[in-house]
Amino acid sequence: MRKFQYLCLFLLLLATACSTDAMDDNPAGDPSGNGSPDGGPGYRGAVGESAADLLSGETFSGLSLQLLYVEGMRPTQATVDNFQDFLRERLNKPDGISLTLQEIASPGQDVYSTQDIRELEDEVRTLFSTTDNLAVCGIFLDGSFEGNTESGSVLGIAYRNTSFVVFGETIREFSGQPLAPSTTVLETTVVNHEFGHLLGLVNAGTPLQTQHQDTEHGRHCTAEDCLMYWTAETGEGLVNMISGGNVPSLDAACLQDLQANGGR
């Protein structure tokens, strides 16, 4: 019975946690100071706004990723490797994709709002887009998200056009539970999922080629085995997604959308 309770708790956790996606509470982005300090495009736009630029190599031939983490929340090397593989498979960047990891001081908060995270990024982000290279910032935080409820906890959100956050402490709290996936599997799933939203999935900046948006659950895919699926409350679809410790991949419909918008 205890193992069953742990499984139900975890399923409910990830069912609500893949993303609250700040595109919903910030549809217009944050227009103040939208220009990049390096003269490139702004980084304070809405989620999905830069989808075509991220996918295609026509305007931006390279991509630079700045992953910032507070002490103890550094992503595993396997997570970093998996993330880079995911990007290389999906993006057209002839000048390549680079990634840097940097530790930052913890803000010392137990709970973070989306606005807290935006303000933190403004303070600590040092890598910005230029005329031919696009930059993305990911933050691995301690503490938890203010949107957590008794029935589930948020593991990550995409909150700007080139920004996402992962709640590393929350991931570590649950990845060690019986029947739960490893930290690497959980981290990789969340990072890839949130970047999927930056790429405009589902119907959030990358146009649909076929109807596969789960409108009841926002910007997510209807396919239960897809990375962008919003798991039903029962968690039955999530069991299939994480069975065998495998990170879920994008389904054919999501791939078709990305390819039509300049991706692979």
Short mmCIF file of C-alpha atoms in Angstrom, two decimals:
data_model
loop_
_atom_site.label_atom_id
_atom_site.label_comp_id
_atom_site.label_asym_id
_atom_site.label_seq_id
_atom_site.Cartn_x
_atom_site.Cartn_y
_atom_site.Cartn_z
CA MET A 1 0.00 0.00 0.00
CA ARG A 2 2.84 2.41 0.85
CA LYS A 3 4.49 1.88 -2.54
CA PHE A 4 1.16 2.49 -4.23
CA GLN A 5 0.73 5.73 -2.28
CA TYR A 6 4.19 6.93 -3.32
CA LEU A 7 3.42 6.14 -6.97
CA CYS A 8 0.11 7.98 -6.87
CA LEU A 9 1.76 10.97 -5.22
CA PHE A 10 4.49 11.09 -7.83
CA LEU A 11 2.10 10.73 -10.73
CA LEU A 12 -0.03 13.54 -9.40
CA LEU A 13 3.09 15.60 -8.86
CA LEU A 14 4.31 15.40 -12.42
CA ALA A 15 0.81 15.64 -13.82
CA THR A 16 0.64 19.18 -12.44
CA ALA A 17 4.34 19.84 -12.63
CA CYS A 18 5.48 19.61 -16.22
CA SER A 19 4.61 23.26 -16.58
CA THR A 20 2.26 25.97 -15.49
CA ASP A 21 3.95 27.89 -18.30
CA ALA A 22 4.03 31.58 -17.69
CA MET A 23 2.67 32.16 -21.20
CA ASP A 24 -0.70 31.81 -19.54
CA ASP A 25 -0.22 34.45 -16.87
CA ASN A 26 2.00 36.72 -19.00
CA PRO A 27 0.60 36.49 -22.53
CA ALA A 28 2.03 39.85 -23.52
CA GLY A 29 5.46 39.12 -22.14
CA ASP A 30 7.38 41.78 -20.23
CA PRO A 31 7.89 44.64 -22.68
CA SER A 32 9.91 46.87 -20.35
CA GLY A 33 13.56 46.99 -21.42
CA ASN A 34 12.95 44.35 -24.05
CA GLY A 35 16.13 45.01 -26.04
CA SER A 36 19.15 42.78 -25.54
CA PRO A 37 22.17 44.48 -23.91
CA ASP A 38 24.31 43.00 -26.71
CA GLY A 39 22.21 44.50 -29.47
CA GLY A 40 20.34 41.34 -30.40
CA PRO A 41 16.63 40.59 -30.02
CA GLY A 42 14.97 41.11 -26.67
CA TYR A 43 14.76 38.38 -24.02
CA ARG A 44 11.65 39.59 -22.21
CA GLY A 45 9.04 38.49 -24.70
CA ALA A 46 6.25 35.96 -24.32
CA VAL A 47 6.87 32.21 -24.35
CA GLY A 48 6.95 30.93 -27.94
CA GLU A 49 7.65 34.36 -29.42
CA SER A 50 11.15 33.30 -30.53
CA ALA A 51 10.17 29.78 -31.64
CA ALA A 52 11.06 30.23 -35.32
CA ASP A 53 14.35 31.91 -34.44
CA LEU A 54 15.28 29.05 -32.13
CA LEU A 55 14.38 26.38 -34.67
CA SER A 56 15.79 27.88 -37.85
CA GLY A 57 19.33 28.87 -38.78
CA GLU A 58 18.28 31.56 -41.25
CA THR A 59 18.51 34.54 -38.89
CA PHE A 60 20.46 33.03 -36.00
CA SER A 61 23.04 30.51 -37.10
CA GLY A 62 24.18 29.68 -33.57
CA LEU A 63 22.69 29.10 -30.13
CA SER A 64 24.28 29.74 -26.73
CA LEU A 65 22.81 28.32 -23.54
CA GLN A 66 23.56 29.71 -20.11
CA LEU A 67 22.50 27.32 -17.36
CA LEU A 68 22.63 28.96 -13.94
CA TYR A 69 22.26 26.96 -10.75
CA VAL A 70 22.33 27.64 -7.02
CA GLU A 71 24.56 25.59 -4.76
CA GLY A 72 23.49 21.95 -4.66
CA MET A 73 21.15 22.28 -7.66
CA ARG A 74 23.64 21.73 -10.48
CA PRO A 75 22.03 19.47 -13.10
CA THR A 76 23.67 16.09 -13.53
CA GLN A 77 26.13 15.73 -16.39
CA ALA A 78 23.82 13.15 -17.94
CA THR A 79 21.00 15.73 -17.89
CA VAL A 80 23.23 18.26 -19.64
CA ASP A 81 24.28 15.69 -22.24
CA ASN A 82 20.68 14.62 -22.84
CA PHE A 83 19.57 18.23 -23.22
CA GLN A 84 22.27 18.99 -25.77
CA ASP A 85 21.36 15.87 -27.74
CA PHE A 86 17.70 16.96 -27.73
CA LEU A 87 18.63 20.38 -29.10
CA ARG A 88 20.96 19.08 -31.80
CA GLU A 89 18.25 16.74 -33.02
CA ARG A 90 15.62 19.48 -33.30
CA LEU A 91 17.38 22.76 -34.14
CA ASN A 92 19.03 23.97 -37.36
CA LYS A 93 22.11 25.81 -36.10
CA PRO A 94 24.99 25.54 -38.60
CA ASP A 95 27.36 27.43 -36.29
CA GLY A 96 26.62 25.01 -33.48
CA ILE A 97 25.16 24.99 -29.98
CA SER A 98 27.27 25.93 -26.98
CA LEU A 99 26.44 25.51 -23.31
CA THR A 100 27.93 26.98 -20.14
CA LEU A 101 27.20 26.15 -16.51
CA GLN A 102 27.59 28.76 -13.79
CA GLU A 103 26.82 28.72 -10.08
CA ILE A 104 24.92 31.68 -8.63
CA ALA A 105 24.10 32.69 -5.09
CA SER A 106 20.79 31.45 -3.77
CA PRO A 107 18.22 34.23 -3.30
CA GLY A 108 17.45 32.50 -0.01
CA GLN A 109 13.72 32.16 -0.59
CA ASP A 110 11.58 29.17 0.28
CA VAL A 111 8.98 30.04 -2.35
CA TYR A 112 9.27 31.83 -5.70
CA SER A 113 6.68 33.57 -7.84
CA THR A 114 7.08 33.98 -11.60
CA GLN A 115 7.87 37.64 -11.03
CA ASP A 116 10.56 36.70 -8.49
CA ILE A 117 12.18 34.50 -11.13
CA ARG A 118 12.03 37.19 -13.80
CA GLU A 119 13.70 39.67 -11.45
CA LEU A 120 16.35 37.11 -10.54
CA GLU A 121 17.13 36.51 -14.20
CA ASP A 122 17.52 40.25 -14.76
CA GLU A 123 20.14 40.28 -12.01
CA VAL A 124 22.16 37.18 -12.89
CA ARG A 125 21.84 36.60 -16.62
CA THR A 126 25.01 37.66 -18.44
CA LEU A 127 24.62 35.96 -21.84
CA PHE A 128 22.42 37.67 -24.41
CA SER A 129 21.58 37.32 -28.07
CA THR A 130 23.59 39.07 -30.78
CA THR A 131 22.77 39.73 -34.40
CA ASP A 132 23.46 36.14 -35.48
CA ASN A 133 23.55 34.12 -32.25
CA LEU A 134 20.54 33.44 -30.05
CA ALA A 135 20.96 33.02 -26.30
CA VAL A 136 18.78 31.09 -23.85
CA CYS A 137 18.91 31.18 -20.05
CA GLY A 138 17.88 28.31 -17.78
CA ILE A 139 17.90 28.60 -13.98
CA PHE A 140 18.01 25.66 -11.56
CA LEU A 141 16.58 26.93 -8.29
CA ASP A 142 16.22 25.78 -4.72
CA GLY A 143 12.91 26.40 -2.98
CA SER A 144 9.54 25.77 -4.58
CA PHE A 145 7.02 27.50 -6.83
CA GLU A 146 4.22 29.56 -5.34
CA GLY A 147 1.73 27.73 -7.55
CA ASN A 148 2.24 24.44 -5.74
CA THR A 149 -0.84 22.90 -4.16
CA GLU A 150 -1.57 20.01 -1.84
CA SER A 151 -2.26 17.85 -4.88
CA GLY A 152 0.87 18.64 -6.85
CA SER A 153 4.10 20.57 -7.16
CA VAL A 154 5.52 22.43 -10.14
CA LEU A 155 8.89 21.19 -11.37
CA GLY A 156 9.56 23.81 -14.03
CA ILE A 157 8.11 26.67 -16.03
CA ALA A 158 8.87 28.46 -19.28
CA TYR A 159 8.33 32.13 -18.47
CA ARG A 160 9.88 34.23 -21.25
CA ASN A 161 10.74 33.78 -24.92
CA THR A 162 14.26 32.54 -24.13
CA SER A 163 13.99 31.67 -20.44
CA PHE A 164 12.98 28.73 -18.28
CA VAL A 165 13.40 27.64 -14.68
CA VAL A 166 13.70 24.21 -13.06
CA PHE A 167 12.93 23.72 -9.38
CA GLY A 168 15.85 21.45 -8.60
CA GLU A 169 15.06 21.05 -4.93
CA THR A 170 11.55 19.83 -5.69
CA ILE A 171 12.93 17.39 -8.26
CA ARG A 172 15.37 15.94 -5.76
CA GLU A 173 12.68 15.58 -3.12
CA PHE A 174 10.66 13.29 -5.36
CA SER A 175 13.19 11.57 -7.60
CA GLY A 176 14.41 9.47 -4.68
CA GLN A 177 10.97 8.10 -3.82
CA PRO A 178 10.18 4.44 -4.47
CA LEU A 179 9.02 3.83 -8.05
CA ALA A 180 9.95 7.36 -9.10
CA PRO A 181 12.42 7.97 -11.95
CA SER A 182 16.01 9.02 -11.28
CA THR A 183 17.03 12.65 -10.86
CA THR A 184 18.52 12.60 -14.35
CA VAL A 185 15.36 11.22 -15.98
CA LEU A 186 13.16 13.69 -14.15
CA GLU A 187 15.47 16.66 -14.80
CA THR A 188 15.84 15.78 -18.48
CA THR A 189 12.09 15.39 -18.94
CA VAL A 190 11.37 18.77 -17.33
CA VAL A 191 14.15 20.63 -19.18
CA ASN A 192 13.18 19.18 -22.56
CA HIS A 193 9.49 19.83 -21.89
CA GLU A 194 10.03 23.47 -20.95
CA PHE A 195 12.30 24.04 -23.94
CA GLY A 196 9.55 22.50 -26.05
CA HIS A 197 7.36 25.39 -24.96
CA LEU A 198 10.09 27.87 -25.94
CA LEU A 199 9.98 26.17 -29.36
CA GLY A 200 6.31 27.09 -29.56
CA LEU A 201 4.71 23.78 -28.60
CA VAL A 202 1.84 23.16 -28.59
CA ASN A 203 0.25 25.89 -30.74
CA ALA A 204 2.15 28.51 -28.75
CA GLY A 205 4.21 30.18 -31.47
CA THR A 206 4.72 27.19 -33.74
CA PRO A 207 1.59 26.66 -35.86
CA LEU A 208 -0.20 23.33 -35.79
CA GLN A 209 0.11 21.18 -38.90
CA THR A 210 -2.56 18.82 -37.60
CA GLN A 211 -4.97 19.16 -34.71
CA HIS A 212 -3.23 17.67 -31.66
CA GLN A 213 -3.53 20.39 -29.03
CA ASP A 214 -5.06 19.31 -25.73
CA THR A 215 -7.01 22.54 -25.35
CA GLU A 216 -8.42 21.43 -22.01
CA HIS A 217 -4.88 21.47 -20.60
CA GLY A 218 -3.53 24.46 -22.49
CA ARG A 219 -0.40 24.27 -24.62
CA HIS A 220 0.02 20.50 -24.56
CA CYS A 221 -0.24 17.52 -26.88
CA THR A 222 -3.07 15.01 -26.97
CA ALA A 223 -0.71 12.02 -27.44
CA GLU A 224 -0.19 10.25 -24.13
CA ASP A 225 3.35 9.13 -24.95
CA CYS A 226 4.53 12.56 -26.16
CA LEU A 227 6.98 14.73 -24.22
CA MET A 228 4.45 17.56 -24.43
CA TYR A 229 1.53 15.56 -23.00
CA TRP A 230 -0.33 16.98 -20.03
CA THR A 231 -0.92 13.88 -17.96
CA ALA A 232 -4.48 13.06 -16.99
CA GLU A 233 -5.34 13.27 -13.31
CA THR A 234 -5.20 9.50 -13.00
CA GLY A 235 -1.57 9.54 -14.18
CA GLU A 236 -2.13 6.50 -16.40
CA GLY A 237 -0.44 8.14 -19.37
CA LEU A 238 2.54 9.15 -17.25
CA VAL A 239 3.18 5.53 -16.23
CA ASN A 240 3.82 4.72 -19.89
CA MET A 241 5.99 7.81 -20.33
CA ILE A 242 8.41 6.91 -17.55
CA SER A 243 8.31 3.12 -17.79
CA GLY A 244 11.78 1.63 -17.88
CA GLY A 245 13.34 4.91 -16.82
CA ASN A 246 13.17 6.37 -20.33
CA VAL A 247 12.77 10.08 -21.05
CA PRO A 248 9.69 10.61 -23.26
CA SER A 249 10.24 11.96 -26.77
CA LEU A 250 8.19 14.20 -29.03
CA ASP A 251 5.51 12.48 -31.05
CA ALA A 252 5.15 12.68 -34.83
CA ALA A 253 2.65 15.56 -34.73
CA CYS A 254 4.90 17.76 -32.59
CA LEU A 255 7.89 16.95 -34.81
CA GLN A 256 5.88 17.88 -37.89
CA ASP A 257 5.04 21.25 -36.32
CA LEU A 258 8.69 21.98 -35.51
CA GLN A 259 9.90 20.96 -38.97
CA ALA A 260 7.33 23.22 -40.64
CA ASN A 261 8.59 26.13 -38.51
CA GLY A 262 12.24 25.73 -39.44
CA GLY A 263 13.39 22.89 -37.20
CA ARG A 264 14.56 19.36 -37.87
#
